[in-house]
Amino acid sequence: MVHRITIIPGDGIGREVSLAARRCIDATGVKIEWDEQIAGQEALEKFGNVLPQETLDSIRRNKVAIKGPIITPIGKGFRSVNVQLRMSLNLYACVRPCKIYKGVRTNFRNVDLVVIRENTEDLYAGIEFPEGLERTKDLIKRIEALSGFTIRKDSAISIKPISISASKRIIKFAFDYALKNNRRKVTVVHKANIMKETDGLFLKVAQEVASEYSGRVEFESALVDNMCMQLVQKPELYDVLVLPNLYGDIISDLCAGLVGGLGVAPGANIGDDMALFEAVHGSAPKYAGLNKVNPTAMILSGVLMLRYIGEVDAGERLERAVAEVIMEGKNVTYDLKENRNDPTAVGTSQMADAIIAKLNS
Ligand code: NAD
């Protein structure tokens, strides 16, 4: 069977890491017809649009995509391509497995957890009102009238919607994921003691959904601030974490730090009938074009993709090849060396070559 898959190389280090991932995926022998599309900086220059319709159509048609990181300029007017993709394709579940591979530089042991982040609402919904505009002043007046609270006139406002339906969908996803992947516990993470309405609703829905899985998957809840401390002190206690969008974003990077850094943290954005795979890391512009950064996060995103399309054996083989190269510690990038300035560190493409050689050995 030939799989048709959209590939978006991305900006900055994107092209290097996605090419490395594509070569490793092809080396598994799985037959893939790549449908290359653009988004981000290149698309902006070519089409005047960071996310061309053609790219969206390709993903809708192929139902599976893998993408390199894309730059989001801070405060420059256009909306993050990454957020637009997740929203317009309704890829509501962001799945980020964090596991320590032997040989990775980390101060932690026994970390093997999965962060499941809601992808479509919360403060990420992009509903924002800039400081100083008439409509913002109008909104402030209305909120003051409705709530009885005073808001400073020189405020900007971001809106945080949390719905029953989206919360239910992501929490069910987390429990089903736990069952399917032999995970024992789901921890819902929130700040319901302060945001009683939004986070309170997320927690209430989680408690209701959890009761449907009682006896099959354990359930607990934790405050997000406490969770940060717990994860740094006792990460081995956690299994599957489910969080609203913003906390999910932050905790994902924290967990990437536990298992050796952004260079080794893969991810998937999953909807009901479509999925987009990408590393947790961004486009690291200062390393662009240097053939220096670690391709592992992108390659492991490829492993998640192979499993998703049913090529489970190829996924296992590729993951094993990555794990062996990391464990040997020879043909690895600078971030996986004991000393970051180690002159024996190899480049992005050479690490991919070593993984391919392992696959073929
Ligand atoms: P970043 O993840 O790009 O880089 C932060 C640092 O992490 C780098 O300087 C580097 O030291 C390290 N790092 C990242 N990837 C690595 C790799 N593969 N190997 C080794 N080290 C690696 O984060 P940033 O600098 O905050 O963001 C840069 C740009 O990327 C921004 O425009 C941001 O919006 C965007 N971004 C995109 C995505 C995405 O496309 N999904 C995700 C996060 C950030």
PDB file of C-alpha atoms and ligand atoms in Angstrom, residues 10-13 17 67-74 80-83 85-86 96 117 249 253 260-265 269 276 278-287 292-298 333-336 340 348, ligand 1:
ATOM      1  CA  GLY A  10       8.806  24.830   7.628  1.00  0.00           C
ATOM      2  CA  ASP A  11      11.075  27.783   8.469  1.00  0.00           C
ATOM      3  CA  GLY A  12      14.454  28.179  10.143  1.00  0.00           C
ATOM      4  CA  ILE A  13      15.796  24.716  11.032  1.00  0.00           C
ATOM      5  CA  VAL A  17      14.996  18.470  10.373  1.00  0.00           C
ATOM      6  CA  LYS A  67       5.478  19.568   9.298  1.00  0.00           C
ATOM      7  CA  GLY A  68       8.657  21.364  10.328  1.00  0.00           C
ATOM      8  CA  PRO A  69       8.431  24.293  12.766  1.00  0.00           C
ATOM      9  CA  ILE A  70       7.170  27.637  11.485  1.00  0.00           C
ATOM     10  CA  ILE A  71       8.137  31.103  12.746  1.00  0.00           C
ATOM     11  CA  THR A  72       5.481  33.178  14.489  1.00  0.00           C
ATOM     12  CA  PRO A  73       6.709  36.786  14.615  1.00  0.00           C
ATOM     13  CA  ILE A  74       5.805  38.302  18.016  1.00  0.00           C
ATOM     14  CA  SER A  80       0.415  31.758  14.101  1.00  0.00           C
ATOM     15  CA  VAL A  81       0.307  29.249  11.221  1.00  0.00           C
ATOM     16  CA  ASN A  82       0.513  26.500  13.799  1.00  0.00           C
ATOM     17  CA  VAL A  83      -2.558  27.722  15.650  1.00  0.00           C
ATOM     18  CA  LEU A  85      -3.679  24.796  11.174  1.00  0.00           C
ATOM     19  CA  ARG A  86      -4.899  23.218  14.407  1.00  0.00           C
ATOM     20  CA  ARG A  96       3.306  14.836  23.308  1.00  0.00           C
ATOM     21  CA  ARG A 117      -3.225  19.298  25.431  1.00  0.00           C
ATOM     22  CA  ASP A 249       1.839  24.408  26.015  1.00  0.00           C
ATOM     23  CA  ASP A 253       8.170  22.314  27.291  1.00  0.00           C
ATOM     24  CA  GLY A 260      16.659  15.800  27.524  1.00  0.00           C
ATOM     25  CA  GLY A 261      15.399  18.970  25.871  1.00  0.00           C
ATOM     26  CA  LEU A 262      13.493  20.153  22.835  1.00  0.00           C
ATOM     27  CA  GLY A 263      15.765  18.210  20.515  1.00  0.00           C
ATOM     28  CA  VAL A 264      14.128  14.923  21.525  1.00  0.00           C
ATOM     29  CA  ALA A 265      10.451  15.886  22.067  1.00  0.00           C
ATOM     30  CA  ASN A 269      -2.055  17.068  16.558  1.00  0.00           C
ATOM     31  CA  LEU A 276      -0.569  16.498  11.733  1.00  0.00           C
ATOM     32  CA  GLU A 278       5.418  17.978  14.372  1.00  0.00           C
ATOM     33  CA  ALA A 279       8.201  18.400  16.909  1.00  0.00           C
ATOM     34  CA  VAL A 280       7.515  20.391  20.079  1.00  0.00           C
ATOM     35  CA  HIS A 281      10.399  22.749  19.269  1.00  0.00           C
ATOM     36  CA  GLY A 282      10.255  25.866  17.128  1.00  0.00           C
ATOM     37  CA  SER A 283      12.306  27.075  14.164  1.00  0.00           C
ATOM     38  CA  ALA A 284      15.410  27.998  16.259  1.00  0.00           C
ATOM     39  CA  PRO A 285      16.377  30.745  13.747  1.00  0.00           C
ATOM     40  CA  LYS A 286      19.925  31.150  15.082  1.00  0.00           C
ATOM     41  CA  TYR A 287      20.741  27.586  13.976  1.00  0.00           C
ATOM     42  CA  LYS A 292      23.689  21.498  13.590  1.00  0.00           C
ATOM     43  CA  VAL A 293      20.427  20.836  15.468  1.00  0.00           C
ATOM     44  CA  ASN A 294      19.065  17.527  16.607  1.00  0.00           C
ATOM     45  CA  PRO A 295      16.690  15.817  14.118  1.00  0.00           C
ATOM     46  CA  THR A 296      15.402  13.357  16.779  1.00  0.00           C
ATOM     47  CA  ALA A 297      12.225  15.273  17.703  1.00  0.00           C
ATOM     48  CA  MET A 298      11.138  15.357  14.045  1.00  0.00           C
ATOM     49  CA  THR A 333      24.331  16.237  17.658  1.00  0.00           C
ATOM     50  CA  TYR A 334      25.948  18.669  20.126  1.00  0.00           C
ATOM     51  CA  ASP A 335      22.949  18.770  22.491  1.00  0.00           C
ATOM     52  CA  LEU A 336      23.270  15.029  23.175  1.00  0.00           C
ATOM     53  CA  ARG A 340      28.017  20.906  24.268  1.00  0.00           C
ATOM     54  CA  THR A 348      21.707  16.983  11.577  1.00  0.00           C
TER      55      THR A 348
HETATM   56  P1  NAD B   1      12.738  27.118  19.590  1.00  0.00           P
HETATM   57  O1  NAD B   1      12.165  25.809  19.999  1.00  0.00           O
HETATM   58  O2  NAD B   1      12.776  27.397  18.144  1.00  0.00           O
HETATM   59  O3  NAD B   1      14.247  27.212  20.116  1.00  0.00           O
HETATM   60  C1  NAD B   1      14.645  27.459  21.444  1.00  0.00           C
HETATM   61  C2  NAD B   1      16.004  26.815  21.677  1.00  0.00           C
HETATM   62  O4  NAD B   1      15.824  25.411  21.868  1.00  0.00           O
HETATM   63  C3  NAD B   1      16.967  26.912  20.501  1.00  0.00           C
HETATM   64  O5  NAD B   1      17.672  28.124  20.486  1.00  0.00           O
HETATM   65  C4  NAD B   1      17.862  25.729  20.746  1.00  0.00           C
HETATM   66  O6  NAD B   1      18.824  26.037  21.721  1.00  0.00           O
HETATM   67  C5  NAD B   1      16.897  24.695  21.314  1.00  0.00           C
HETATM   68  N1  NAD B   1      16.402  23.798  20.252  1.00  0.00           N
HETATM   69  C6  NAD B   1      15.210  23.877  19.613  1.00  0.00           C
HETATM   70  N2  NAD B   1      15.111  22.882  18.722  1.00  0.00           N
HETATM   71  C7  NAD B   1      16.240  22.156  18.818  1.00  0.00           C
HETATM   72  C8  NAD B   1      16.743  21.000  18.160  1.00  0.00           C
HETATM   73  N3  NAD B   1      16.034  20.368  17.210  1.00  0.00           N
HETATM   74  N4  NAD B   1      17.960  20.542  18.503  1.00  0.00           N
HETATM   75  C9  NAD B   1      18.697  21.152  19.447  1.00  0.00           C
HETATM   76  N5  NAD B   1      18.282  22.241  20.112  1.00  0.00           N
HETATM   77  C10 NAD B   1      17.083  22.741  19.793  1.00  0.00           C
HETATM   78  O7  NAD B   1      11.930  28.240  20.393  1.00  0.00           O
HETATM   79  P2  NAD B   1      11.854  29.810  20.159  1.00  0.00           P
HETATM   80  O8  NAD B   1      13.237  30.342  19.916  1.00  0.00           O
HETATM   81  O9  NAD B   1      11.053  30.296  21.283  1.00  0.00           O
HETATM   82  O10 NAD B   1      10.984  29.980  18.842  1.00  0.00           O
HETATM   83  C11 NAD B   1      11.522  30.271  17.544  1.00  0.00           C
HETATM   84  C12 NAD B   1      10.366  30.417  16.563  1.00  0.00           C
HETATM   85  O11 NAD B   1       9.692  29.160  16.414  1.00  0.00           O
HETATM   86  C13 NAD B   1       9.294  31.418  16.998  1.00  0.00           C
HETATM   87  O12 NAD B   1       8.897  32.167  15.862  1.00  0.00           O
HETATM   88  C14 NAD B   1       8.166  30.550  17.512  1.00  0.00           C
HETATM   89  O13 NAD B   1       6.923  31.164  17.387  1.00  0.00           O
HETATM   90  C15 NAD B   1       8.289  29.356  16.585  1.00  0.00           C
HETATM   91  N6  NAD B   1       7.694  28.106  17.128  1.00  0.00           N
HETATM   92  C16 NAD B   1       7.098  27.304  16.246  1.00  0.00           C
HETATM   93  C17 NAD B   1       6.561  26.091  16.666  1.00  0.00           C
HETATM   94  C18 NAD B   1       5.895  25.201  15.655  1.00  0.00           C
HETATM   95  O14 NAD B   1       6.061  25.402  14.451  1.00  0.00           O
HETATM   96  N7  NAD B   1       5.121  24.221  16.084  1.00  0.00           N
HETATM   97  C19 NAD B   1       6.686  25.694  18.009  1.00  0.00           C
HETATM   98  C20 NAD B   1       7.354  26.547  18.895  1.00  0.00           C
HETATM   99  C21 NAD B   1       7.865  27.754  18.437  1.00  0.00           C
END
